CSV table of C-alpha atoms in Angstrom, one decimal:
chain,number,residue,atom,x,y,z
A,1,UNK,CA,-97.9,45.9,-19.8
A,2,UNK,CA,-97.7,42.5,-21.8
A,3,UNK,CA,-97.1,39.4,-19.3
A,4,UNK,CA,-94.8,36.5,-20.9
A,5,UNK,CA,-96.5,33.3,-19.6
A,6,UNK,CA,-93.2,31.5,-20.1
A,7,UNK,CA,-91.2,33.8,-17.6
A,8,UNK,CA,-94.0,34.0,-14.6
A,9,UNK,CA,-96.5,36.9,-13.9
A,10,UNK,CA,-93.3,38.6,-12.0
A,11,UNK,CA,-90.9,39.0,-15.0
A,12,UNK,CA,-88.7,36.6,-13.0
A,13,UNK,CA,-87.2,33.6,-14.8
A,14,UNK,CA,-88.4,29.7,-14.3
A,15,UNK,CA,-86.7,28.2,-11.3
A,16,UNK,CA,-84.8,25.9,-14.2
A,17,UNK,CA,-81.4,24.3,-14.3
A,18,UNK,CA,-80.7,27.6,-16.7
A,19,UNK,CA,-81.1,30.4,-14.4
A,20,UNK,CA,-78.1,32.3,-14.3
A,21,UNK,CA,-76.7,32.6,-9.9
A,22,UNK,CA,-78.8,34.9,-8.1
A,23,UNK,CA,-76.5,38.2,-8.2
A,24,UNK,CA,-76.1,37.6,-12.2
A,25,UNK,CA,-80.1,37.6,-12.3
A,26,UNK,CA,-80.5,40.4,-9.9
A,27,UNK,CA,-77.7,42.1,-12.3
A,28,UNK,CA,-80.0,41.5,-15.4
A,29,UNK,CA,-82.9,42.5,-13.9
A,30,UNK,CA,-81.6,45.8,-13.1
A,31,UNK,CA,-79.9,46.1,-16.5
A,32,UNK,CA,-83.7,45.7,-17.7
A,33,UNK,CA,-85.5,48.3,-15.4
A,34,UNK,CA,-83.0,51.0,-16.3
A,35,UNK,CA,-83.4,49.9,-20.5
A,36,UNK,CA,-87.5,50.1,-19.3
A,37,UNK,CA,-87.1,53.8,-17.8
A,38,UNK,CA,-85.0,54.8,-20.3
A,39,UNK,CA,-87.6,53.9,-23.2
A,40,UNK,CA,-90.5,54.9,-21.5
A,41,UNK,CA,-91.2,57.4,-24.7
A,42,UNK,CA,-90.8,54.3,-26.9
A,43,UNK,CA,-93.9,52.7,-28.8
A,44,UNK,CA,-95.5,50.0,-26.8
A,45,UNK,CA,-94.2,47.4,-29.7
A,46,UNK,CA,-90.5,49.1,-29.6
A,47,UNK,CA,-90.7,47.9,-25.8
A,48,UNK,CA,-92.0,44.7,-26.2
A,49,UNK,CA,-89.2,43.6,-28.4
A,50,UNK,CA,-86.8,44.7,-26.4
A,51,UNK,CA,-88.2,43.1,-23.3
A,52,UNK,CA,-88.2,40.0,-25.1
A,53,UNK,CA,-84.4,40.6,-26.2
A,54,UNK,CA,-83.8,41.1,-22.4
A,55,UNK,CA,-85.4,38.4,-20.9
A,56,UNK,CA,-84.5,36.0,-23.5
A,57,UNK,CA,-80.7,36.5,-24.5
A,58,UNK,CA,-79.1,36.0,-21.1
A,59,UNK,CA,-81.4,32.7,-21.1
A,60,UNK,CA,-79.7,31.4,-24.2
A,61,UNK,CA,-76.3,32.7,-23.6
A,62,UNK,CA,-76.1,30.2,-20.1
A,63,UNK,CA,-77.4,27.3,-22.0
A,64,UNK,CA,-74.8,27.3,-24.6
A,65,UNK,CA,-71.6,25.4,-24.1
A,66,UNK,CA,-68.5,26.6,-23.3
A,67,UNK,CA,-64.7,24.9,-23.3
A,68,UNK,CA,-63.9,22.1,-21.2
A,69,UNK,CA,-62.1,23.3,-17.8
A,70,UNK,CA,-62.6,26.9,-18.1
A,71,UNK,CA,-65.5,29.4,-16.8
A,72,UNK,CA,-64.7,32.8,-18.0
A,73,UNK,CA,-64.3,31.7,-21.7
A,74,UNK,CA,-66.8,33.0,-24.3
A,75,UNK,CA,-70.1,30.8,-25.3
A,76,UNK,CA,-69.9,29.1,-29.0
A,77,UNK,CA,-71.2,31.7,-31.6
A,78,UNK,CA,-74.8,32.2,-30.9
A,79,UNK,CA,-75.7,32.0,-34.7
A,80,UNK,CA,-74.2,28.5,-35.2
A,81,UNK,CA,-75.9,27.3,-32.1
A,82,UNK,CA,-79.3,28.5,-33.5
A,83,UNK,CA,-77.9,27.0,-36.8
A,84,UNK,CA,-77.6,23.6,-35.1
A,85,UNK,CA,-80.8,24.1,-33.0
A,86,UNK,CA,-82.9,24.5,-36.4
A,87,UNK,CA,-81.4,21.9,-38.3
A,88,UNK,CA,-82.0,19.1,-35.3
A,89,UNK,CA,-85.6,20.3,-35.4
A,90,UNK,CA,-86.5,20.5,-38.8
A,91,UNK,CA,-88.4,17.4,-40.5
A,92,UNK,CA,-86.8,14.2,-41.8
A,93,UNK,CA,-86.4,14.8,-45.5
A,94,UNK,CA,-89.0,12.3,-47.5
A,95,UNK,CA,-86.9,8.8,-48.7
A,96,UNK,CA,-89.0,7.8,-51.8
A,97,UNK,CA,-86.5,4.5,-52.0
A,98,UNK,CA,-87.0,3.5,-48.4
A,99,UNK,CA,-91.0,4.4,-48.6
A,100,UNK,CA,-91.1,2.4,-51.9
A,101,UNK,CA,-89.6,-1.1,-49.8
A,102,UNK,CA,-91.2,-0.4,-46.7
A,103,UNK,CA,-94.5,0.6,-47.7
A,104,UNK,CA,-95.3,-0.8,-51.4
A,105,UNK,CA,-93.2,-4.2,-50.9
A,106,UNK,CA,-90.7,-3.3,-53.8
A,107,UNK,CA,-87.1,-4.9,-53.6
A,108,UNK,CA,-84.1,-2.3,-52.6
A,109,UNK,CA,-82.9,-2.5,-56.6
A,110,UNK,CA,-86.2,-2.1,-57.9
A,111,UNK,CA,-87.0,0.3,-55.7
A,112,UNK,CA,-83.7,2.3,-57.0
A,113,UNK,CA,-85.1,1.9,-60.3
A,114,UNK,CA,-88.8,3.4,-59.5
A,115,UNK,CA,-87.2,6.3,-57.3
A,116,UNK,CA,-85.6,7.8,-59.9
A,117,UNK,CA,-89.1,8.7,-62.0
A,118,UNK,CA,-91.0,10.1,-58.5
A,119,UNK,CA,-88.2,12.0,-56.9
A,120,UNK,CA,-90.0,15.0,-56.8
A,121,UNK,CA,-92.0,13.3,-54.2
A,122,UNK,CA,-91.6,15.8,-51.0
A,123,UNK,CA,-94.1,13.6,-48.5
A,124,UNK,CA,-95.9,10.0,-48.5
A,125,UNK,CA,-99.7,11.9,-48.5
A,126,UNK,CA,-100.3,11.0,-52.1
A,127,UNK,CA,-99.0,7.8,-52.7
A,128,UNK,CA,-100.4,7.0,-49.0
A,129,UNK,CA,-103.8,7.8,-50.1
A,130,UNK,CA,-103.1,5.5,-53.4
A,131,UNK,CA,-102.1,2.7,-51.5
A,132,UNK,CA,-105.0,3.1,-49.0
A,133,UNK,CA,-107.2,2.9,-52.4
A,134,UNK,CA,-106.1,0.2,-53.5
A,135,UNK,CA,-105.8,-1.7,-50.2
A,136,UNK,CA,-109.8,-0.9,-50.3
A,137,UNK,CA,-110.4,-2.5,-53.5
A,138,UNK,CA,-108.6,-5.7,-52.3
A,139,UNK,CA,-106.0,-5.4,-55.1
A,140,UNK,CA,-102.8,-7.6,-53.1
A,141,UNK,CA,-99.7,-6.5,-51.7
A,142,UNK,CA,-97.9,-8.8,-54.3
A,143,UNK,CA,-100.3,-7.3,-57.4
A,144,UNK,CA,-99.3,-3.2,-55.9
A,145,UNK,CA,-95.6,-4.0,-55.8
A,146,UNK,CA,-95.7,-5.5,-59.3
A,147,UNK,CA,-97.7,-2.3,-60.5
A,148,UNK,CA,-95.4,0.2,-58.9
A,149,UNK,CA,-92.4,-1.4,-60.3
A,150,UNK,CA,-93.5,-1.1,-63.3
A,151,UNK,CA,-95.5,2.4,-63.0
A,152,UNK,CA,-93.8,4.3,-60.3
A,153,UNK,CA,-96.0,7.1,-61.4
A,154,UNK,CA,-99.0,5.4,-60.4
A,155,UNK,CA,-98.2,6.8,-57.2
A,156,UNK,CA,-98.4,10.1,-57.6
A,157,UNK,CA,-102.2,9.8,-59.1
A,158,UNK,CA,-105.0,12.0,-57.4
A,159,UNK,CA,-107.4,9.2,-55.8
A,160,UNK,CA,-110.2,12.1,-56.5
A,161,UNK,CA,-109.7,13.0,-59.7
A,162,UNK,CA,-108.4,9.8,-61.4
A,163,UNK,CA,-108.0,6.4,-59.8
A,164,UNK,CA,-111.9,6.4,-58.2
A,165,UNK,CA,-113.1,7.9,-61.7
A,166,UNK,CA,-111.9,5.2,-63.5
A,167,UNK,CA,-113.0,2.3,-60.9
A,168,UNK,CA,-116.5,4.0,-61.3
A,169,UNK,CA,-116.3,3.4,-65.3
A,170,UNK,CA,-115.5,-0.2,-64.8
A,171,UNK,CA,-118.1,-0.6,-62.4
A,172,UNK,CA,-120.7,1.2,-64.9
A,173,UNK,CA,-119.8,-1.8,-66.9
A,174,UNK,CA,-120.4,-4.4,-65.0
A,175,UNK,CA,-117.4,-5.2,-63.8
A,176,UNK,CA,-117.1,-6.6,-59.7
A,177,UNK,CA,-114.7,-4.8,-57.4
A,178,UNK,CA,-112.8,-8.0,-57.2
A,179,UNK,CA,-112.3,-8.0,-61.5
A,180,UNK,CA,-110.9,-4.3,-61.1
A,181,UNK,CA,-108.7,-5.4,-58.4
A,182,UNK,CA,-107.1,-8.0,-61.5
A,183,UNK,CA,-107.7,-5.5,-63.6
A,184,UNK,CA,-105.5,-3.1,-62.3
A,185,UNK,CA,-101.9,-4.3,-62.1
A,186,UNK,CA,-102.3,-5.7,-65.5
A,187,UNK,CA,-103.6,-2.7,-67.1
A,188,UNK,CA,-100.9,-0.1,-65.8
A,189,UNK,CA,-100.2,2.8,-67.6
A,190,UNK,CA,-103.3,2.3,-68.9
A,191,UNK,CA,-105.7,2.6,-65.8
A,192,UNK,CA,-104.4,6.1,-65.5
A,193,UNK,CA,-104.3,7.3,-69.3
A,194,UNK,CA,-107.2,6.6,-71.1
A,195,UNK,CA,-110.5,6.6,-71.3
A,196,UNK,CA,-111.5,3.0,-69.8
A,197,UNK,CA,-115.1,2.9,-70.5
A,198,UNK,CA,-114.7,3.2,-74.4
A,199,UNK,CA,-111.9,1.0,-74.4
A,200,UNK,CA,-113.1,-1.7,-72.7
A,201,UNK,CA,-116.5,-1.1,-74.3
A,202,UNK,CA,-115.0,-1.9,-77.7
A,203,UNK,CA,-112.2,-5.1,-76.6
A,204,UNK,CA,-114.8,-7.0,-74.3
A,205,UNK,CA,-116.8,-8.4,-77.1
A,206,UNK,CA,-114.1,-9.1,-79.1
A,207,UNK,CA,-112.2,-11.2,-76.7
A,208,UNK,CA,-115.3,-12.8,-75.4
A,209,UNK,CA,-114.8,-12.8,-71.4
A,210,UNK,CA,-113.3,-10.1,-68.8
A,211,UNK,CA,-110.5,-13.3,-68.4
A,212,UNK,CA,-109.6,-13.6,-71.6
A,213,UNK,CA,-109.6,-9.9,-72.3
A,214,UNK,CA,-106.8,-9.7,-69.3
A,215,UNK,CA,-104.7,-12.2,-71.4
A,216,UNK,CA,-104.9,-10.4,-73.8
A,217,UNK,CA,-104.0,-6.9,-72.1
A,218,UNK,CA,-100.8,-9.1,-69.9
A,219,UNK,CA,-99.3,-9.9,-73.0
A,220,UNK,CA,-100.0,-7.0,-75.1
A,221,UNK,CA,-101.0,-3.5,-72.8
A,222,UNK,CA,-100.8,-1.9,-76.4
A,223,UNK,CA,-104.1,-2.9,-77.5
A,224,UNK,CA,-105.6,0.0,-75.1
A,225,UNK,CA,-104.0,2.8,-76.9
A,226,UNK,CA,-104.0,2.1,-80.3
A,227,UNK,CA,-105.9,3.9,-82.5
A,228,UNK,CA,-109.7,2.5,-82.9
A,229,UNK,CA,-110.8,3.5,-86.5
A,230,UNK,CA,-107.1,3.2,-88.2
A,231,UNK,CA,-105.2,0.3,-86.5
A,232,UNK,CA,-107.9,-1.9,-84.6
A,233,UNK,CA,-110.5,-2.5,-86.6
A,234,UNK,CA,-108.5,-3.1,-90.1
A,235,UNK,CA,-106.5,-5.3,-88.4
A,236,UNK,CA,-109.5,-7.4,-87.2
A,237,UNK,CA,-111.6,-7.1,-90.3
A,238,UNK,CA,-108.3,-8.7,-92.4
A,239,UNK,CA,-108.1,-11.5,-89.9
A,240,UNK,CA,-111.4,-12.0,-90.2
A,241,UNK,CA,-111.4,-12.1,-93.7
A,242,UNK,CA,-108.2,-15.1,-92.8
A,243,UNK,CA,-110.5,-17.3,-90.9
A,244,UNK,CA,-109.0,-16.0,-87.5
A,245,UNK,CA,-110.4,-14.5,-84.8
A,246,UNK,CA,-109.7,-12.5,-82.1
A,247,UNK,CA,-110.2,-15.0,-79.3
A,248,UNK,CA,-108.1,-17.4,-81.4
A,249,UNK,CA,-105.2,-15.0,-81.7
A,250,UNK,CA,-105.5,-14.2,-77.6
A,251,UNK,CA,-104.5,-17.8,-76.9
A,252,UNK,CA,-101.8,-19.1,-79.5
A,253,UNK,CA,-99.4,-17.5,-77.7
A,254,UNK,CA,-97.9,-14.4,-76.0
A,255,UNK,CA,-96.9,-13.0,-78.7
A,256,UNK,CA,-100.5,-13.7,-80.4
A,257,UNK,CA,-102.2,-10.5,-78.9
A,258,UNK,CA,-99.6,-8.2,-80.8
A,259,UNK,CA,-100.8,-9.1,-83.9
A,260,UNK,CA,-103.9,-6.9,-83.1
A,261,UNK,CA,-102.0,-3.9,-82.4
A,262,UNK,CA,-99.7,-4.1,-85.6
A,263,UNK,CA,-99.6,-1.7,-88.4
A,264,UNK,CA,-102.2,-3.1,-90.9
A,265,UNK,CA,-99.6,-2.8,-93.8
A,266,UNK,CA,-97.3,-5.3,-91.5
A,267,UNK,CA,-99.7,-8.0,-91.0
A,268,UNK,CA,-100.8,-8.0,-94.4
A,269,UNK,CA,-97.1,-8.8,-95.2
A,270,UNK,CA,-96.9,-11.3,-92.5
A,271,UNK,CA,-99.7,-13.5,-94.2
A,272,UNK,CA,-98.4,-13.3,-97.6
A,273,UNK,CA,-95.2,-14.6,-95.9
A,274,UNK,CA,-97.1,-17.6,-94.0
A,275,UNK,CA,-98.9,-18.1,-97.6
A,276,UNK,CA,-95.7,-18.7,-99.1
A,277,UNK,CA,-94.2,-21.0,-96.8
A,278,UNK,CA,-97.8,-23.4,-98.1
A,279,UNK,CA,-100.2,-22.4,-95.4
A,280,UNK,CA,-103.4,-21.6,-96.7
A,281,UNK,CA,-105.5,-19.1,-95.1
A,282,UNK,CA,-108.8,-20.1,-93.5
A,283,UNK,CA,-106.7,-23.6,-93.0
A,284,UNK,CA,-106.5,-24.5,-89.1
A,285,UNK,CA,-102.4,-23.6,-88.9
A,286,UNK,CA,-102.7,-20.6,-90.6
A,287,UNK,CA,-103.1,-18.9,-87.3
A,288,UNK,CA,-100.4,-20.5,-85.7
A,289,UNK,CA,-98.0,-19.3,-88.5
A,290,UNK,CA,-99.0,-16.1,-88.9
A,291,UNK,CA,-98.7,-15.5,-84.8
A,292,UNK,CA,-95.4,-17.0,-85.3
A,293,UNK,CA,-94.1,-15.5,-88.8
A,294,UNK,CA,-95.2,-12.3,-88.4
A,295,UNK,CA,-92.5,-11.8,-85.1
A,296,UNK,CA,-89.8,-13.4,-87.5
A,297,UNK,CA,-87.8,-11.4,-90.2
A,298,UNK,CA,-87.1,-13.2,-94.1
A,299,UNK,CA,-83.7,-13.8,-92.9
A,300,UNK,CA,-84.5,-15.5,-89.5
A,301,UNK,CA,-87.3,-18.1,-91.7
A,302,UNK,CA,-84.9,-18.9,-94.2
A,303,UNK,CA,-82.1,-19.4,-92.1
A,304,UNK,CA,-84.3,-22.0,-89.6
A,305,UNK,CA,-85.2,-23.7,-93.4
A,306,UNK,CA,-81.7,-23.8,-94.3
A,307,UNK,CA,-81.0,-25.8,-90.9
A,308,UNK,CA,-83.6,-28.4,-91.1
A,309,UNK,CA,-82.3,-29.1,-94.4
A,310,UNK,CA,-78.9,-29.7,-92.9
A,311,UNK,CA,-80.1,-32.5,-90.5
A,312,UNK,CA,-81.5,-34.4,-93.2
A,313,UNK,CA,-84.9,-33.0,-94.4
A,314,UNK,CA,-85.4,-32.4,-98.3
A,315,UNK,CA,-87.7,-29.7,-99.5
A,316,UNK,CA,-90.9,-32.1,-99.6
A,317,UNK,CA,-89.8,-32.6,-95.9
A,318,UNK,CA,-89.5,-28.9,-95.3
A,319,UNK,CA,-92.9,-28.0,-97.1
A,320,UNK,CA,-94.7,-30.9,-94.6
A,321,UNK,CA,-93.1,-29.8,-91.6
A,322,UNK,CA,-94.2,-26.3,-91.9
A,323,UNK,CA,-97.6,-27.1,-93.2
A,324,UNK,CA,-98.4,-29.3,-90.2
A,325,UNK,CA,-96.4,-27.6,-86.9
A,326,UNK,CA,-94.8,-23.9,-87.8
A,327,UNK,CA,-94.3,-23.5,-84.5
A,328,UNK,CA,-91.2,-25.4,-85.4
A,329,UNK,CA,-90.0,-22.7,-87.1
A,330,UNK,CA,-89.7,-21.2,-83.3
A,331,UNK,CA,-87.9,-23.8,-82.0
A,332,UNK,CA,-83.7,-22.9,-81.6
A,333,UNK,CA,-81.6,-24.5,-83.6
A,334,UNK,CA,-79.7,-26.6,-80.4
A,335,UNK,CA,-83.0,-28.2,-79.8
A,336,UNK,CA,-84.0,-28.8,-83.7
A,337,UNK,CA,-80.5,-30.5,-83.7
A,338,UNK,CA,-80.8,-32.5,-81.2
A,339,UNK,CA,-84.1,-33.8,-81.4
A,340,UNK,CA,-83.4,-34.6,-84.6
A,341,UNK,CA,-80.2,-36.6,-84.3
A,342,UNK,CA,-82.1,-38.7,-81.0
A,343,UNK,CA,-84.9,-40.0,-83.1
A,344,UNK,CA,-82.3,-40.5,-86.6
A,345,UNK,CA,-79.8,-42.0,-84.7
A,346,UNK,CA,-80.8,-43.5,-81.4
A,347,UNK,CA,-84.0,-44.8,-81.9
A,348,UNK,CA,-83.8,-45.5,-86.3
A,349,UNK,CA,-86.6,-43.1,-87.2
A,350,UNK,CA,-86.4,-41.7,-90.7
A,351,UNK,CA,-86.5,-38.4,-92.1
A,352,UNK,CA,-90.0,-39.1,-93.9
A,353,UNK,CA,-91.5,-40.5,-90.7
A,354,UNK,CA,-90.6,-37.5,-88.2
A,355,UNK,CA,-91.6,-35.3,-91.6
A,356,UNK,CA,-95.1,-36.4,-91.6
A,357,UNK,CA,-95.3,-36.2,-87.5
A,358,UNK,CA,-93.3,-32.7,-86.8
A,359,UNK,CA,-94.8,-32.6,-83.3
A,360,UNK,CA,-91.8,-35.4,-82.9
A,361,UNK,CA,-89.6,-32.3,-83.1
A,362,UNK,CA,-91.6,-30.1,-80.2
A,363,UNK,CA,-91.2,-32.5,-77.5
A,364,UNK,CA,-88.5,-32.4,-74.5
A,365,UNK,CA,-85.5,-34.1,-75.0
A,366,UNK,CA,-85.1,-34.2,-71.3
A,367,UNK,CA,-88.1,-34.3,-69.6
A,368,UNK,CA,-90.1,-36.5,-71.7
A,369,UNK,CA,-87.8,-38.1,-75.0
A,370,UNK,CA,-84.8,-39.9,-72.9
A,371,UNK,CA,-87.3,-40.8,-69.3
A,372,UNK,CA,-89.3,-43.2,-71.9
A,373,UNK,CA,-86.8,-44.4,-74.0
A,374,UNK,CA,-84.9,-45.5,-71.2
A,375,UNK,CA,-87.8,-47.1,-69.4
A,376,UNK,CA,-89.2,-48.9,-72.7
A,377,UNK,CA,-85.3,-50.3,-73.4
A,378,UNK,CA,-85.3,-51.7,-69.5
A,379,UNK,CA,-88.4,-53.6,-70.5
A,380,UNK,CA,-87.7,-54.8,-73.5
A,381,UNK,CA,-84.5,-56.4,-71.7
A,382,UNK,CA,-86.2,-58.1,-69.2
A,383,UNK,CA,-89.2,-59.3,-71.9
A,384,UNK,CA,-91.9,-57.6,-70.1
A,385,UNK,CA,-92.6,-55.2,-73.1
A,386,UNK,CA,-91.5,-55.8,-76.6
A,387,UNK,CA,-92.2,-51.5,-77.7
A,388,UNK,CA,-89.7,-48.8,-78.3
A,389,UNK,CA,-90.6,-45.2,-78.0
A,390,UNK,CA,-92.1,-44.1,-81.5
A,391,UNK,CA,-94.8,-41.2,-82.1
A,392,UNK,CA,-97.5,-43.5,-80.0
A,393,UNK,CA,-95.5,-43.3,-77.0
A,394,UNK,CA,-93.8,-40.1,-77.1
A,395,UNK,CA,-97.1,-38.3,-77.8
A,396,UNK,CA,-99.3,-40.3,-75.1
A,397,UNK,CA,-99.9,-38.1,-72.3
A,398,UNK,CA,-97.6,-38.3,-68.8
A,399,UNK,CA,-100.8,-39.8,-66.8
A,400,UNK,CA,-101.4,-42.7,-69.4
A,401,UNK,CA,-97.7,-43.4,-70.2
A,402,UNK,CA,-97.3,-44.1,-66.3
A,403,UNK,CA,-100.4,-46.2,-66.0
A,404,UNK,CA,-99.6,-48.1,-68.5
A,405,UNK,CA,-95.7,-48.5,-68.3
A,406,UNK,CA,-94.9,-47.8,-64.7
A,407,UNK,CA,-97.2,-48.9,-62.8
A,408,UNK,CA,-97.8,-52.6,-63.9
A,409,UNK,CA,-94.2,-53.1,-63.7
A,410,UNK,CA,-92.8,-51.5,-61.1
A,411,UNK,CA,-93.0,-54.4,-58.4
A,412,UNK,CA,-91.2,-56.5,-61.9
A,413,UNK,CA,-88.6,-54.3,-61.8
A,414,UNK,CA,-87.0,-53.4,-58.1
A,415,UNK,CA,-86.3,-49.1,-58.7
A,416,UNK,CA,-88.1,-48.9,-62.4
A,417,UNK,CA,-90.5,-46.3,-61.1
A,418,UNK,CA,-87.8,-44.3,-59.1
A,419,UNK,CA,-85.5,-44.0,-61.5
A,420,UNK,CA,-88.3,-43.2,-64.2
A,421,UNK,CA,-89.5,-40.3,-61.8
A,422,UNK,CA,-86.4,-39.1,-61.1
A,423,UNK,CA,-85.6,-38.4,-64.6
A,424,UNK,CA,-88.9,-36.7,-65.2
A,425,UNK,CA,-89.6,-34.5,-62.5
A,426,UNK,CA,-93.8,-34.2,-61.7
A,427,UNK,CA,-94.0,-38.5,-62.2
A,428,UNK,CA,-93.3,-39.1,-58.4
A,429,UNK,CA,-96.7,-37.9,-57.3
A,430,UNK,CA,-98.7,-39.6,-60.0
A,431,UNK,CA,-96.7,-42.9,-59.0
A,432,UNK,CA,-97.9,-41.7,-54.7
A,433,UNK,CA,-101.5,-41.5,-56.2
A,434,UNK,CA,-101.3,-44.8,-58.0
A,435,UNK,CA,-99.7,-46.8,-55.7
């Protein structure tokens, strides 16, 4: 005979706030020695299950509920009260949106996004173990939300067989746990895709440094998945063959690093273009143009010609302006227009002046055109200066203008230097230093 541990060595129930009264017990007890005599024959597993049915049955049936005020109604359906038992006991579903701002610093709408590409996430084990990698590597809260934003995926990697394979390439190369940690959350899809060691083998040199290689990568995660042998090196060789080199085109701007990863026909096409606006190649702005030109179409170049004609530049002007600063080219058109028409018509410069000084054009109206002007016209008024803003002035740097136009005269002039800074924000702590 099998004892139940759970009802006593004597068969009786637990002296529990469930026991049925006394002569109900007694009742069932009976009920269960006359099932036990009657199944004597039975196998010892038959009787075991129905000892169990016995003992267990009358247990549950006088803990369910029954309706208010009355003692002879029936108990709730026993199969919707194990129903609700099993449901109130079963595990909290996983909520990859909630885990994703709780535990990887994500905003609720980003985190809306990201959910959508990991839902098949059942538990946190995985991207746990992910985060606990990276936490070890010293990679920072900010730096994991930004990467899971933008590879949700990332998440669901196997620590084992991919993210500490790939930190042990790096580190074959050289790199310092703390340079993985950057390298990371700028690398993205990458870290997980591709073959690191090759790929970093083969950009490294090019760029120079591990730093500029990760400007390079921020503004262009393309160059790790290009094709070596038909996009990369043809595209270097014919810049090289330009004069320009891969650490130049890291640093024009952040478009620059594209040009790398471009069909080879396209860039070709792009410096024929810049060749025919009058930059030569091998010529110092020829780099600048082609960064710039070759993220332009036809229509978009001739159109920004077209407008610079409008405000007063011939074609000599045009030819000039490119040849010198075709980063004008990228400038809007509100800002062209406007720059143009301060220096024409506020301060009397001519066309052929700002022609053969384009950087005129480049400058802010705002924050560094109208603070000086202003500040040069107070002290021509008062005879303490007798200079207007031209390209010596607008092109002098912020530190020099203010030691030499501020400073000197601000005790002169009771409010000169707080309304000069208040116009161009940054001056007030130069003028705290100074003073």
């Amino acid at each position: 005979m099998v004892e139940w541990s759970c009802f006593g060595s004597s068969g009786a129930l637990p002296n529990t706030p469930l026991n049925y009264p006394r002569t109900r017990r007694r009742k069932a007890d009976t009920v269960g020695r006359h099932s036990a005599a009657a199944s004597a024959a039975a196998a010892p597993a038959g009787a075991m299950i129905r000892q169990l049915r016995q003992r267990i049955f009358p247990l549950l049936l006088h803990s369910l509920p029954r309706a208010p005020g009355s003692h002879t109604s029936s108990p709730i359906s026993l199969r919707g009260y194990l129903a609700t038992a099993a449901s109130t006991i079963s595990p909290k579903p996983f909520a990859v949106e909630d885990y994703l701002v709780a535990s990887c610093g994500l905003s609720r709408a980003q985190a809306l996004r990201a959910s959508k590409k990991i839902s098949h996430l059942k538990s946190p084990t995985k991207p746990d173990a992910v985060l606990a990698f990276l936490a070890s590597l010293g990679v920072p809260r900010a730096d994991v939300a930004t990467l899971v934003a933008c590879d949700p995926r990332f998440l669901c990697c196997s620590v084992e067989k991919t993210l500490a394979p790939r930190v042990a390439e790096l580190t074959g190369l050289g790199l310092s746990r703390s340079e993985i940690a950057r390298f990371i959350p700028i690398a993205l899809y990458s870290f997980r895709r591709c073959s690191l060691s090759r790929t970093v083998s083969f950009w490294l040199p090019i760029f120079g440094s591990f730093d500029k290689l990760l400007d390079g990568l921020r503004n262009n995660a393309g160059i790790f998945s290009i094709d070596f042998e038909k996009v990369a090196k043809p595209n270097l060789d014919f810049l090289q063959q330009c004069g320009v080199s891969a650490r130049e085109i890291a640093g024009a701007n952040v478009y620059s690093s594209r040009l790398l990863s471009m069909k080879p026909e396209y860039l070709r096409e792009a410096a024929e273009r810049v060749e025919a606006l009058g930059i030569k190649r091998n010529s110092p702005m020829f780099r600048h143009g082609l960064c710039l030109v070759a993220f332009m179409s036809k229509e978009d170049v001739a159109k920004k010609m077209g407008m610079l004609k409008k405000v007063g530049f011939s074609q000599h002007h045009l030819l000039m302006i490119v040849k010198k600063a075709p980063l004008v080219l990228g400038a809007s058109e509100d800002k062209i227009r406007r720059v143009v028409a301060f220096w024409t018509r506020e301060v009397g410069l001519d066309a052929q002046y700002i022609a053969q000084r384009p950087a005129l054009i480049m400058y802010s109206l705002e924050r560094r055109l109208l603070p000086r002007h202003r500040l040069l016209s107070v002290l021509r008024e008062k005879g303490l200066r007798d200079l207007e803003l031209n390209y010596y002035t607008a092109a002098m740097s912020e530190k020099i203008f203010v030691q030499k136009f501020v400073i000197p005269y601000k005790d002169n002039v009771p409010g000169l230097a707080e309304d000069y800074a208040s116009r161009h924000s940054g001056v007030s702590g130069l003028l705290v230093k100074e003073s």
